[in-house]
Structures are given as structure tokens and as C-alpha cells.
């Protein structure tokens, strides 16, 4: 049986903040980030960080969590380089993931 777990990176409109997360349902999680209006203490709310710019799929949750931790430990420069491998123009990918 194949599973889908995603490591993803969000940014704000000006692309000055990065947030790295992990989920088993990228579409639902993006909707939660965009619709989060109640938890004013959440990082993504505080910094308006809900634009998807990077994601990768993993079959096992352990691998996804390990990768999330790895990326979170990186410098901003290294995260930028990772994003630019698959998304050189830092296009917002939300509409490709969220079905309306």
C-alpha cells in the first residue's frame, strides 16, 4: 500500500518568511493555513505565511518527519537553493493543489 506524506514550505506575499511543515493531506493542510483566523499565536497566522512554494512527497511518515527536521535546520540560503531547484521563480503553487 502506498501512502502520501508531504514536506512543504510556505512563504508570505513578499517572500521574506519561510515555514516548513509536514502533512498527509497537502490540500487540506493548505486550506487550514489559509483559513486560520483564530489562532493568532500560530507562526503562519502571525507572518501571513500561506503561499506554497515547495513540496515533496514521501511514502513513509518517518522519512517525511526526518526530512522536515533536516530542512528546518538549514540556513535560509540552503532553503532558497532547494526551492529554486523545482520552483526557480518562486511561483505560488496553491492553485495547483487546492481544488475549488
XYZ file of C-alpha atoms in Angstrom:
100
model
C 0.000 0.000 0.000
C 1.342 3.408 -0.981
C 0.942 6.389 1.324
C 1.456 10.077 0.685
C 3.177 12.350 3.155
C 4.360 15.788 2.167
C 7.074 18.091 3.375
C 6.203 21.595 2.284
C 7.450 25.156 2.502
C 5.196 28.196 2.733
C 6.074 31.856 2.445
C 4.368 35.208 2.818
C 3.347 37.522 -0.035
C 6.724 39.308 -0.046
C 8.644 36.012 0.179
C 10.568 37.147 3.251
C 9.484 34.376 5.662
C 9.680 30.590 5.277
C 7.676 27.959 7.149
C 8.408 24.241 6.796
C 5.786 21.637 7.677
C 4.697 18.045 7.132
C 1.248 16.613 6.404
C -0.525 13.600 4.957
C -3.039 15.776 3.047
C -1.473 18.804 1.413
C -4.734 20.240 0.085
C -6.478 20.136 3.470
C -3.432 21.498 5.267
C -3.122 24.432 2.853
C -6.786 25.266 3.369
C -6.184 25.208 7.122
C -3.243 27.602 6.816
C -5.166 29.983 4.540
C -8.316 29.843 6.663
C -6.584 30.133 10.041
C -8.145 33.256 11.518
C -8.474 32.147 15.123
C -5.031 31.099 16.332
C -3.295 34.446 16.446
C -0.252 32.795 18.045
C 0.360 30.422 15.128
C 3.503 31.213 13.141
C 1.718 31.076 9.780
C -1.011 33.436 11.015
C 1.383 35.892 12.594
C 3.502 36.186 9.440
C 0.732 35.657 6.820
C 2.620 32.616 5.652
C 0.252 30.606 3.478
C 1.711 30.621 -0.040
C 3.027 27.208 -1.093
C 6.371 27.411 -2.896
C 7.806 23.911 -2.416
C 6.657 20.390 -1.611
C 7.935 16.863 -1.909
C 6.181 13.542 -1.418
C 7.320 10.706 0.823
C 5.880 7.227 1.171
C 6.644 6.855 4.884
C 5.831 9.338 7.624
C 9.161 8.669 9.337
C 11.018 9.808 6.222
C 8.845 12.909 5.875
C 9.383 13.914 9.504
C 13.115 13.308 9.198
C 13.259 15.460 6.062
C 11.191 18.230 7.683
C 13.618 18.353 10.608
C 16.573 18.374 8.225
C 15.204 21.318 6.220
C 14.238 23.241 9.363
C 17.877 23.037 10.465
C 19.189 24.546 7.260
C 20.225 28.126 6.653
C 17.929 30.402 4.676
C 20.398 30.268 1.778
C 20.233 26.467 1.606
C 16.408 26.506 1.797
C 16.325 29.053 -1.042
C 18.543 26.781 -3.137
C 16.221 23.817 -2.523
C 13.156 25.819 -3.532
C 14.850 27.133 -6.661
C 15.667 23.620 -7.895
C 11.963 22.926 -8.520
C 10.477 26.423 -8.442
C 13.100 28.905 -9.714
C 10.631 31.805 -9.937
C 9.099 31.137 -6.505
C 5.642 30.792 -8.069
C 2.811 30.323 -5.582
C 1.575 26.736 -6.081
C -1.628 26.840 -4.016
C -3.983 26.772 -7.000
C -2.278 23.673 -8.350
C -3.003 21.835 -5.101
C -6.312 23.263 -3.891
C -9.326 22.287 -5.958
C -12.004 24.917 -5.905
